[in-house]
Amino acid sequence: MKLSDQTPSQKAAQPVATARSTAASTAAPATRQTTSRRLFLLSTTAAAAAVAVGLVPRLVRPARADDARRASAPEHFEVAYSDAEWRKRLTPGQYEILRQEGTERPYSSPLNDEHRTGTFFCAGCALPVFSSRTKFDSHTGWPSFWTPLDNAVATHTDTSFGMTRTEVHCRRCGGHLGHVFDDGPKPTGLRYCMNGLAMTFRPQPA
């Protein structure tokens, strides 16, 4: 049948059918796009959840205090070795604390119960850092002192773990020793809370 043979009602219905087919063809890509977005959001959420529970390893490690220190103002120490050399010189536990700013378990160090007269040295470079005369029992599980030896340690602000603390490290090699707090005894009112693995002890000869 030719177009000229169509009745007026048939001619009027044709544009409507054409419009419906056009709308259907444009709606299909839009529906596919919406479905794709939903699948993407679901996969992203699932991946984030997997990271949160440890099923997928994190690609970016948390910022550490030593990262902030090196980024802000790199320090230069009298005793300095490559990371590989430090690993050779230190035990795994000493390396974790002195070079990675780790923390030992409380009450795990024999130096917490060391009460003899003598001197505590940095386990990284053997610099004398604390005297037994300033050691006290802080009941925290870590060797504690109310002051270091002169020119033995340095400090910097540590903002790791959502806290602001004062980190203490060896003045000569930069090895992490612990943190200092303002809840110690007189005469300084300070508590130098140190890791036992970061130090060695030599008793004073009788």
CSV table of C-alpha atoms in Angstrom, one decimal:
chain,number,residue,atom,x,y,z
A,1,MET,CA,0.0,0.0,0.0
A,2,LYS,CA,1.4,3.4,-0.9
A,3,LEU,CA,1.6,6.3,1.5
A,4,SER,CA,-1.0,8.1,-0.6
A,5,ASP,CA,-3.4,5.2,-0.1
A,6,GLN,CA,-3.3,5.4,3.7
A,7,THR,CA,-6.2,6.8,5.6
A,8,PRO,CA,-5.8,9.9,7.7
A,9,SER,CA,-5.9,7.8,10.9
A,10,GLN,CA,-3.1,5.5,9.6
A,11,LYS,CA,-1.0,8.5,8.6
A,12,ALA,CA,-1.4,9.9,12.1
A,13,ALA,CA,-0.4,6.7,13.8
A,14,GLN,CA,2.9,6.3,11.9
A,15,PRO,CA,4.8,9.1,13.7
A,16,VAL,CA,3.8,7.7,17.0
A,17,ALA,CA,5.2,4.3,16.2
A,18,THR,CA,8.4,5.9,14.9
A,19,ALA,CA,8.8,7.9,18.1
A,20,ARG,CA,8.2,4.8,20.3
A,21,SER,CA,10.9,2.9,18.4
A,22,THR,CA,13.3,5.8,18.7
A,23,ALA,CA,12.7,6.2,22.4
A,24,ALA,CA,13.3,2.4,22.9
A,25,SER,CA,16.5,2.5,21.0
A,26,THR,CA,17.8,5.5,23.1
A,27,ALA,CA,16.6,4.0,26.4
A,28,ALA,CA,18.6,0.8,25.9
A,29,PRO,CA,22.1,2.4,26.1
A,30,ALA,CA,20.9,4.5,29.1
A,31,THR,CA,19.8,1.4,30.8
A,32,ARG,CA,23.1,-0.3,30.0
A,33,GLN,CA,25.0,2.7,31.4
A,34,THR,CA,23.0,2.6,34.6
A,35,THR,CA,23.6,-1.1,35.1
A,36,SER,CA,27.3,-0.6,34.4
A,37,ARG,CA,27.5,2.1,37.0
A,38,ARG,CA,25.8,-0.1,39.5
A,39,LEU,CA,28.2,-3.0,38.8
A,40,PHE,CA,31.2,-0.6,39.1
A,41,LEU,CA,30.0,0.7,42.5
A,42,LEU,CA,29.3,-2.8,43.8
A,43,SER,CA,32.7,-4.0,42.7
A,44,THR,CA,34.4,-1.0,44.2
A,45,THR,CA,32.6,-1.4,47.5
A,46,ALA,CA,33.5,-5.1,47.5
A,47,ALA,CA,37.1,-4.4,46.9
A,48,ALA,CA,37.2,-1.8,49.7
A,49,ALA,CA,35.6,-4.3,52.1
A,50,ALA,CA,38.2,-6.9,51.1
A,51,VAL,CA,41.0,-4.5,51.9
A,52,ALA,CA,39.5,-3.6,55.2
A,53,VAL,CA,39.3,-7.3,56.4
A,54,GLY,CA,42.8,-8.1,55.0
A,55,LEU,CA,41.8,-10.3,52.0
A,56,VAL,CA,43.6,-8.0,49.6
A,57,PRO,CA,47.0,-6.5,50.6
A,58,ARG,CA,47.1,-2.7,51.0
A,59,LEU,CA,49.0,-1.0,48.2
A,60,VAL,CA,49.8,2.0,50.3
A,61,ARG,CA,51.3,1.4,53.8
A,62,PRO,CA,50.3,3.8,56.7
A,63,ALA,CA,52.5,6.8,57.1
A,64,ARG,CA,55.1,6.3,59.8
A,65,ALA,CA,56.6,8.8,62.2
A,66,ASP,CA,60.1,8.3,60.6
A,67,ASP,CA,58.6,9.1,57.2
A,68,ALA,CA,57.3,12.5,58.5
A,69,ARG,CA,60.7,13.2,60.1
A,70,ARG,CA,62.7,12.5,56.9
A,71,ALA,CA,60.2,14.4,54.7
A,72,SER,CA,60.2,17.5,56.9
A,73,ALA,CA,63.9,17.9,57.7
A,74,PRO,CA,66.4,15.1,57.0
A,75,GLU,CA,68.8,14.6,59.9
A,76,HIS,CA,72.4,13.7,59.6
A,77,PHE,CA,74.0,11.5,62.2
A,78,GLU,CA,77.6,10.8,63.1
A,79,VAL,CA,76.9,7.0,62.8
A,80,ALA,CA,75.1,6.2,59.6
A,81,TYR,CA,74.8,2.9,57.7
A,82,SER,CA,72.7,1.6,54.8
A,83,ASP,CA,69.6,-0.2,55.6
A,84,ALA,CA,71.2,-3.5,54.6
A,85,GLU,CA,74.1,-2.8,56.9
A,86,TRP,CA,71.8,-2.0,59.8
A,87,ARG,CA,70.1,-5.3,59.3
A,88,LYS,CA,73.4,-7.1,59.5
A,89,ARG,CA,74.5,-5.3,62.7
A,90,LEU,CA,71.2,-5.6,64.6
A,91,THR,CA,69.0,-8.5,65.6
A,92,PRO,CA,65.5,-8.6,64.0
A,93,GLY,CA,64.0,-7.2,67.1
A,94,GLN,CA,66.5,-4.4,67.5
A,95,TYR,CA,66.1,-3.5,63.8
A,96,GLU,CA,62.3,-3.3,64.1
A,97,ILE,CA,62.6,-0.9,67.1
A,98,LEU,CA,65.7,1.2,66.3
A,99,ARG,CA,65.3,1.6,62.6
A,100,GLN,CA,61.5,1.1,62.1
A,101,GLU,CA,60.3,2.8,65.3
A,102,GLY,CA,58.6,-0.3,66.6
A,103,THR,CA,57.5,-1.0,70.2
A,104,GLU,CA,58.3,-4.1,72.2
A,105,ARG,CA,55.7,-5.8,74.3
A,106,PRO,CA,55.5,-4.5,77.9
A,107,TYR,CA,57.3,-6.5,80.5
A,108,SER,CA,59.2,-8.4,77.8
A,109,SER,CA,62.6,-6.8,78.4
A,110,PRO,CA,65.0,-8.0,81.1
A,111,LEU,CA,66.1,-4.4,81.4
A,112,ASN,CA,62.8,-3.5,82.9
A,113,ASP,CA,63.8,-5.4,86.0
A,114,GLU,CA,67.5,-4.3,85.9
A,115,HIS,CA,68.3,-2.6,89.3
A,116,ARG,CA,72.1,-2.8,89.4
A,117,THR,CA,74.2,0.3,89.3
A,118,GLY,CA,75.5,1.0,85.8
A,119,THR,CA,74.9,2.6,82.4
A,120,PHE,CA,72.4,2.0,79.6
A,121,PHE,CA,73.8,2.3,76.0
A,122,CYS,CA,72.2,2.7,72.6
A,123,ALA,CA,72.1,-0.8,71.0
A,124,GLY,CA,72.8,0.7,67.6
A,125,CYS,CA,76.0,2.6,68.2
A,126,ALA,CA,76.9,2.0,71.9
A,127,LEU,CA,76.5,5.7,72.9
A,128,PRO,CA,75.8,6.0,76.7
A,129,VAL,CA,72.2,7.3,76.9
A,130,PHE,CA,70.9,6.7,80.5
A,131,SER,CA,72.3,6.2,84.0
A,132,SER,CA,70.8,3.7,86.5
A,133,ARG,CA,70.7,6.6,88.9
A,134,THR,CA,67.7,8.1,87.0
A,135,LYS,CA,65.9,4.8,86.5
A,136,PHE,CA,62.5,4.3,88.3
A,137,ASP,CA,59.7,1.8,88.2
A,138,SER,CA,56.9,3.4,86.2
A,139,HIS,CA,54.7,0.2,86.4
A,140,THR,CA,54.2,0.4,82.6
A,141,GLY,CA,56.3,-2.6,81.6
A,142,TRP,CA,59.1,-0.6,79.9
A,143,PRO,CA,62.4,0.7,81.4
A,144,SER,CA,61.8,4.3,82.5
A,145,PHE,CA,64.1,7.2,83.4
A,146,TRP,CA,63.4,10.7,84.6
A,147,THR,CA,66.3,12.2,82.5
A,148,PRO,CA,68.9,11.1,79.9
A,149,LEU,CA,72.6,11.6,80.1
A,150,ASP,CA,73.9,14.9,78.7
A,151,ASN,CA,74.0,15.2,74.9
A,152,ALA,CA,72.7,11.6,74.6
A,153,VAL,CA,69.3,11.9,72.9
A,154,ALA,CA,67.3,14.1,70.6
A,155,THR,CA,63.5,14.3,70.1
A,156,HIS,CA,60.9,15.0,67.5
A,157,THR,CA,57.1,15.2,67.3
A,158,ASP,CA,55.5,11.9,66.5
A,159,THR,CA,51.9,12.1,65.1
A,160,SER,CA,51.4,8.4,64.3
A,161,PHE,CA,48.3,6.4,65.4
A,162,GLY,CA,46.3,9.6,65.7
A,163,MET,CA,48.3,10.8,68.7
A,164,THR,CA,50.8,13.6,69.3
A,165,ARG,CA,53.8,12.3,71.3
A,166,THR,CA,57.5,13.2,71.7
A,167,GLU,CA,59.7,10.5,70.2
A,168,VAL,CA,63.2,10.0,71.6
A,169,HIS,CA,66.1,8.8,69.5
A,170,CYS,CA,69.8,8.4,69.9
A,171,ARG,CA,71.6,11.6,69.2
A,172,ARG,CA,74.5,9.8,67.4
A,173,CYS,CA,72.9,7.2,65.2
A,174,GLY,CA,69.2,8.3,65.1
A,175,GLY,CA,68.0,4.9,66.5
A,176,HIS,CA,64.5,5.0,67.9
A,177,LEU,CA,64.6,4.5,71.7
A,178,GLY,CA,61.0,5.3,72.9
A,179,HIS,CA,58.9,8.3,73.9
A,180,VAL,CA,59.0,10.9,76.7
A,181,PHE,CA,55.9,11.9,78.7
A,182,ASP,CA,55.3,14.5,81.4
A,183,ASP,CA,54.0,12.2,84.1
A,184,GLY,CA,57.3,11.2,85.7
A,185,PRO,CA,58.7,11.8,89.2
A,186,LYS,CA,60.7,14.7,90.5
A,187,PRO,CA,62.9,16.5,89.9
A,188,THR,CA,62.0,16.7,86.2
A,189,GLY,CA,58.5,15.4,86.1
A,190,LEU,CA,59.4,13.5,82.9
A,191,ARG,CA,59.1,9.8,82.1
A,192,TYR,CA,61.5,8.6,79.4
A,193,CYS,CA,59.7,5.4,78.4
A,194,MET,CA,62.3,3.3,76.6
A,195,ASN,CA,62.4,0.0,74.7
A,196,GLY,CA,64.7,-2.5,76.4
A,197,LEU,CA,65.7,-3.9,73.0
A,198,ALA,CA,67.0,-0.5,71.9
A,199,MET,CA,69.6,-0.5,74.7
A,200,THR,CA,72.3,-2.6,76.3
A,201,PHE,CA,73.3,-2.4,80.0
A,202,ARG,CA,76.8,-2.5,81.5
A,203,PRO,CA,77.0,-2.8,85.3
A,204,GLN,CA,79.4,-0.5,87.1
A,205,PRO,CA,82.5,-2.4,88.4
A,206,ALA,CA,82.4,-3.0,92.2
